[in-house]
PDB file of C-alpha atoms in Angstrom:
ATOM      1  CA  MET A 315     -25.187  -6.203   9.457  1.00 34.00           C
ATOM      2  CA  SER A 316     -25.177  -2.783   7.887  1.00 37.00           C
ATOM      3  CA  GLU A 317     -26.191  -2.467   4.294  1.00 40.00           C
ATOM      4  CA  GLY A 318     -24.607  -0.540   1.455  1.00 43.00           C
ATOM      5  CA  LYS A 319     -25.066   0.152  -2.226  1.00 43.00           C
ATOM      6  CA  GLU A 320     -23.068  -1.922  -4.612  1.00 43.00           C
ATOM      7  CA  ARG A 321     -22.027  -0.786  -8.082  1.00 43.00           C
ATOM      8  CA  GLY A 322     -25.280  -2.059  -9.550  1.00 42.00           C
ATOM      9  CA  GLY A 323     -27.281  -0.004  -7.022  1.00 40.00           C
ATOM     10  CA  ALA A 324     -28.875  -2.892  -5.119  1.00 42.00           C
ATOM     11  CA  ALA A 325     -28.374  -3.007  -1.367  1.00 51.00           C
ATOM     12  CA  LYS A 326     -25.991  -5.800  -0.388  1.00 70.00           C
ATOM     13  CA  SER A 327     -24.383  -6.884   2.840  1.00 87.00           C
ATOM     14  CA  HIS A 328     -20.641  -6.887   3.285  1.00 87.00           C
ATOM     15  CA  GLU A 329     -20.707 -10.691   3.205  1.00 90.00           C
ATOM     16  CA  GLN A 330     -22.495 -10.592  -0.148  1.00 90.00           C
ATOM     17  CA  TRP A 331     -19.935  -8.152  -1.538  1.00 89.00           C
ATOM     18  CA  LEU A 332     -17.168 -10.581  -0.553  1.00 92.00           C
ATOM     19  CA  THR A 333     -18.792 -13.777  -1.784  1.00 91.00           C
ATOM     20  CA  GLY A 334     -19.875 -12.012  -4.985  1.00 90.00           C
ATOM     21  CA  ALA A 335     -16.208 -11.163  -5.563  1.00 90.00           C
ATOM     22  CA  GLY A 336     -15.148 -14.766  -4.938  1.00 91.00           C
ATOM     23  CA  LEU A 337     -13.766 -14.233  -1.419  1.00 92.00           C
ATOM     24  CA  LYS A 338     -14.698 -15.917   1.824  1.00 93.00           C
ATOM     25  CA  ALA A 339     -16.476 -13.627   4.263  1.00 92.00           C
ATOM     26  CA  THR A 340     -13.864 -13.759   7.023  1.00 94.00           C
ATOM     27  CA  LEU A 341     -14.168 -11.572  10.116  1.00 94.00           C
ATOM     28  CA  PRO A 342     -11.212  -9.307   9.183  1.00 96.00           C
ATOM     29  CA  ARG A 343     -12.581  -8.747   5.673  1.00 95.00           C
ATOM     30  CA  VAL A 344     -16.083  -7.961   6.924  1.00 94.00           C
ATOM     31  CA  ARG A 345     -14.836  -5.603   9.654  1.00 95.00           C
ATOM     32  CA  ILE A 346     -12.517  -3.743   7.268  1.00 96.00           C
ATOM     33  CA  LEU A 347     -15.346  -3.343   4.744  1.00 95.00           C
ATOM     34  CA  GLN A 348     -17.590  -2.035   7.532  1.00 94.00           C
ATOM     35  CA  HIS A 349     -15.048   0.631   8.429  1.00 95.00           C
ATOM     36  CA  LEU A 350     -14.482   1.567   4.788  1.00 94.00           C
ATOM     37  CA  LYS A 351     -18.260   1.879   4.319  1.00 92.00           C
ATOM     38  CA  ALA A 352     -18.507   4.098   7.414  1.00 93.00           C
ATOM     39  CA  ALA A 353     -15.653   6.232   6.066  1.00 90.00           C
ATOM     40  CA  HIS A 354     -17.442   6.442   2.703  1.00 87.00           C
ATOM     41  CA  ASP A 355     -20.576   7.676   4.481  1.00 87.00           C
ATOM     42  CA  GLU A 356     -18.412  10.280   6.273  1.00 88.00           C
ATOM     43  CA  GLN A 357     -16.841  11.245   2.914  1.00 83.00           C
ATOM     44  CA  ARG A 358     -13.420  10.163   4.168  1.00 87.00           C
ATOM     45  CA  HIS A 359     -10.629   7.948   2.874  1.00 90.00           C
ATOM     46  CA  LEU A 360      -8.713   5.765   5.309  1.00 93.00           C
ATOM     47  CA  GLY A 361      -5.139   4.570   5.420  1.00 94.00           C
ATOM     48  CA  ALA A 362      -4.317   1.115   6.798  1.00 96.00           C
ATOM     49  CA  GLU A 363      -3.148   2.642  10.087  1.00 95.00           C
ATOM     50  CA  GLU A 364      -6.423   4.548  10.460  1.00 94.00           C
ATOM     51  CA  ILE A 365      -8.363   1.342   9.846  1.00 97.00           C
ATOM     52  CA  TYR A 366      -6.210  -0.359  12.488  1.00 97.00           C
ATOM     53  CA  ALA A 367      -6.929   2.442  14.977  1.00 96.00           C
ATOM     54  CA  ARG A 368     -10.680   2.290  14.321  1.00 95.00           C
ATOM     55  CA  LEU A 369     -10.715  -1.485  14.720  1.00 96.00           C
ATOM     56  CA  TYR A 370      -8.669  -1.259  17.921  1.00 96.00           C
ATOM     57  CA  GLN A 371     -11.000   1.386  19.366  1.00 95.00           C
ATOM     58  CA  ALA A 372     -13.929  -0.901  18.557  1.00 93.00           C
ATOM     59  CA  GLY A 373     -12.284  -3.742  20.491  1.00 94.00           C
ATOM     60  CA  GLU A 374     -11.251  -5.702  17.403  1.00 92.00           C
ATOM     61  CA  ARG A 375      -7.752  -7.144  17.572  1.00 92.00           C
ATOM     62  CA  ILE A 376      -6.794  -7.462  13.922  1.00 95.00           C
ATOM     63  CA  GLY A 377      -3.093  -7.034  13.221  1.00 96.00           C
ATOM     64  CA  ILE A 378      -1.756  -4.388  10.883  1.00 96.00           C
ATOM     65  CA  SER A 379      -0.207  -7.014   8.575  1.00 97.00           C
ATOM     66  CA  THR A 380      -3.625  -8.681   8.265  1.00 97.00           C
ATOM     67  CA  ILE A 381      -5.164  -5.315   7.420  1.00 97.00           C
ATOM     68  CA  TYR A 382      -2.630  -4.710   4.641  1.00 97.00           C
ATOM     69  CA  ARG A 383      -3.169  -8.242   3.292  1.00 97.00           C
ATOM     70  CA  VAL A 384      -6.971  -7.870   3.344  1.00 97.00           C
ATOM     71  CA  LEU A 385      -6.781  -4.464   1.642  1.00 97.00           C
ATOM     72  CA  LEU A 386      -4.620  -5.986  -1.098  1.00 96.00           C
ATOM     73  CA  ASN A 387      -7.142  -8.837  -1.553  1.00 95.00           C
ATOM     74  CA  LEU A 388     -10.047  -6.387  -1.691  1.00 96.00           C
ATOM     75  CA  GLU A 389      -8.190  -4.246  -4.209  1.00 94.00           C
ATOM     76  CA  GLN A 390      -7.352  -7.271  -6.394  1.00 95.00           C
ATOM     77  CA  VAL A 391     -11.028  -8.266  -6.675  1.00 94.00           C
ATOM     78  CA  GLY A 392     -12.183  -4.700  -7.318  1.00 90.00           C
ATOM     79  CA  LEU A 393     -14.014  -3.985  -4.062  1.00 94.00           C
ATOM     80  CA  VAL A 394     -11.519  -1.361  -2.910  1.00 93.00           C
ATOM     81  CA  THR A 395      -9.544   1.320  -4.706  1.00 91.00           C
ATOM     82  CA  ARG A 396      -6.129   2.374  -3.424  1.00 93.00           C
ATOM     83  CA  HIS A 397      -4.934   5.916  -3.974  1.00 89.00           C
ATOM     84  CA  GLN A 398      -1.359   6.982  -3.406  1.00 88.00           C
ATOM     85  CA  PHE A 399      -0.996  10.682  -2.755  1.00 82.00           C
ATOM     86  CA  SER A 400       2.525  12.109  -2.702  1.00 76.00           C
ATOM     87  CA  GLN A 401       3.731  15.383  -1.248  1.00 72.00           C
ATOM     88  CA  GLY A 402       7.417  15.797  -1.973  1.00 70.00           C
ATOM     89  CA  ALA A 403       9.253  12.777  -0.552  1.00 65.00           C
ATOM     90  CA  VAL A 404       6.245  11.759   1.576  1.00 72.00           C
ATOM     91  CA  SER A 405       3.736   9.312   0.143  1.00 76.00           C
ATOM     92  CA  ARG A 406       0.450   8.209   1.705  1.00 83.00           C
ATOM     93  CA  CYS A 407      -1.892   5.417   0.624  1.00 90.00           C
ATOM     94  CA  VAL A 408      -5.590   5.662   1.336  1.00 91.00           C
ATOM     95  CA  TYR A 409      -8.409   3.322   0.451  1.00 94.00           C
ATOM     96  CA  GLU A 410     -12.034   3.695  -0.520  1.00 91.00           C
ATOM     97  CA  LEU A 411     -14.806   1.385  -1.642  1.00 91.00           C
ATOM     98  CA  SER A 412     -14.972   0.944  -5.412  1.00 87.00           C
ATOM     99  CA  PHE A 413     -18.546   1.963  -5.937  1.00 76.00           C
ATOM    100  CA  GLY A 414     -20.356   5.178  -6.561  1.00 67.00           C
ATOM    101  CA  GLU A 415     -19.834   7.790  -9.211  1.00 74.00           C
ATOM    102  CA  ARG A 416     -16.493   8.354 -10.835  1.00 82.00           C
ATOM    103  CA  HIS A 417     -14.848  11.268  -9.086  1.00 86.00           C
ATOM    104  CA  ASP A 418     -11.620  13.154  -8.593  1.00 89.00           C
ATOM    105  CA  HIS A 419      -9.767  14.210  -5.471  1.00 90.00           C
ATOM    106  CA  MET A 420      -8.385  17.292  -3.826  1.00 92.00           C
ATOM    107  CA  VAL A 421      -5.779  16.727  -1.107  1.00 89.00           C
ATOM    108  CA  CYS A 422      -5.140  19.427   1.484  1.00 90.00           C
ATOM    109  CA  VAL A 423      -1.369  19.884   1.752  1.00 88.00           C
ATOM    110  CA  GLU A 424      -1.686  21.010   5.391  1.00 88.00           C
ATOM    111  CA  THR A 425      -4.057  18.405   6.831  1.00 86.00           C
ATOM    112  CA  GLU A 426      -3.800  15.552   4.256  1.00 83.00           C
ATOM    113  CA  ARG A 427      -7.613  15.552   4.122  1.00 86.00           C
ATOM    114  CA  VAL A 428      -8.946  14.027   0.893  1.00 87.00           C
ATOM    115  CA  ILE A 429     -11.946  15.779  -0.634  1.00 88.00           C
ATOM    116  CA  GLU A 430     -13.921  14.093  -3.411  1.00 86.00           C
ATOM    117  CA  PHE A 431     -15.471  16.125  -6.188  1.00 90.00           C
ATOM    118  CA  ARG A 432     -17.059  15.572  -9.559  1.00 90.00           C
ATOM    119  CA  ASP A 433     -16.990  18.078 -12.398  1.00 93.00           C
ATOM    120  CA  PRO A 434     -18.521  17.134 -15.766  1.00 93.00           C
ATOM    121  CA  VAL A 435     -16.726  20.062 -17.440  1.00 95.00           C
ATOM    122  CA  ILE A 436     -13.315  18.688 -16.412  1.00 94.00           C
ATOM    123  CA  GLU A 437     -14.308  15.181 -17.528  1.00 92.00           C
ATOM    124  CA  ALA A 438     -15.489  16.464 -20.917  1.00 94.00           C
ATOM    125  CA  ARG A 439     -12.298  18.476 -21.389  1.00 95.00           C
ATOM    126  CA  GLN A 440     -10.162  15.400 -20.662  1.00 94.00           C
ATOM    127  CA  GLU A 441     -12.120  13.486 -23.319  1.00 95.00           C
ATOM    128  CA  GLN A 442     -11.544  16.322 -25.807  1.00 97.00           C
ATOM    129  CA  ILE A 443      -7.810  16.437 -25.090  1.00 96.00           C
ATOM    130  CA  ALA A 444      -7.443  12.674 -25.547  1.00 96.00           C
ATOM    131  CA  GLN A 445      -9.409  12.744 -28.825  1.00 97.00           C
ATOM    132  CA  ALA A 446      -7.390  15.704 -30.121  1.00 97.00           C
ATOM    133  CA  HIS A 447      -4.286  13.541 -29.741  1.00 98.00           C
ATOM    134  CA  GLY A 448      -5.929  10.487 -31.334  1.00 97.00           C
ATOM    135  CA  TYR A 449      -6.751   8.619 -28.122  1.00 97.00           C
ATOM    136  CA  GLU A 450      -9.734   7.636 -26.040  1.00 95.00           C
ATOM    137  CA  VAL A 451      -9.856   7.848 -22.259  1.00 92.00           C
ATOM    138  CA  VAL A 452      -9.831   4.386 -20.661  1.00 90.00           C
ATOM    139  CA  GLY A 453      -9.033   5.499 -17.133  1.00 84.00           C
ATOM    140  CA  ARG A 454      -8.377   8.693 -15.317  1.00 85.00           C
ATOM    141  CA  GLU A 455      -7.233  10.036 -11.991  1.00 85.00           C
ATOM    142  CA  LEU A 456      -7.045  13.709 -11.158  1.00 90.00           C
ATOM    143  CA  VAL A 457      -5.550  14.923  -7.888  1.00 89.00           C
ATOM    144  CA  ILE A 458      -5.465  18.610  -7.056  1.00 92.00           C
ATOM    145  CA  ARG A 459      -3.327  19.681  -4.114  1.00 91.00           C
ATOM    146  CA  VAL A 460      -5.040  22.461  -2.177  1.00 94.00           C
ATOM    147  CA  ARG A 461      -4.641  24.707   0.842  1.00 95.00           C
ATOM    148  CA  ARG A 462      -7.552  26.345   2.664  1.00 94.00           C
ATOM    149  CA  ILE A 463      -7.932  30.030   1.834  1.00 95.00           C
ATOM    150  CA  THR A 464      -7.455  32.242   4.872  1.00 90.00           C
ATOM    151  CA  SER A 465      -8.785  35.779   4.933  1.00 79.00           C
TER     152      SER A 465
END
């Protein structure tokens, strides 16, 4: 079983992540977490259909409805974060594990690639803006739509 870092920093198995969140370590849950962890290591975000394709290529026969149900369960217990990126009338959901540093996203409008980044200056400015209006930041999500610069 591959290992990963949990929010607290200690290495835990996928089964431990699940049982720690109050879920049974079923095969679909473990396999989906494995693929999300691999995607995290590749600095990628996966949609349900991409998870299905990866599982299918690996010889796992887990139905797409099961994948959606498992992703919802994992999101409800805080193991997975769902992001919905919209481009005009088209909307796409991608998922990532809910550990690691807080970060923002850039989405390429041509390839739909999601790029994570962290910028303390942007975070500090958001705090300043909230305070200037008499609020404190309790959550944040910044998405910048980008296109590769061509020379």
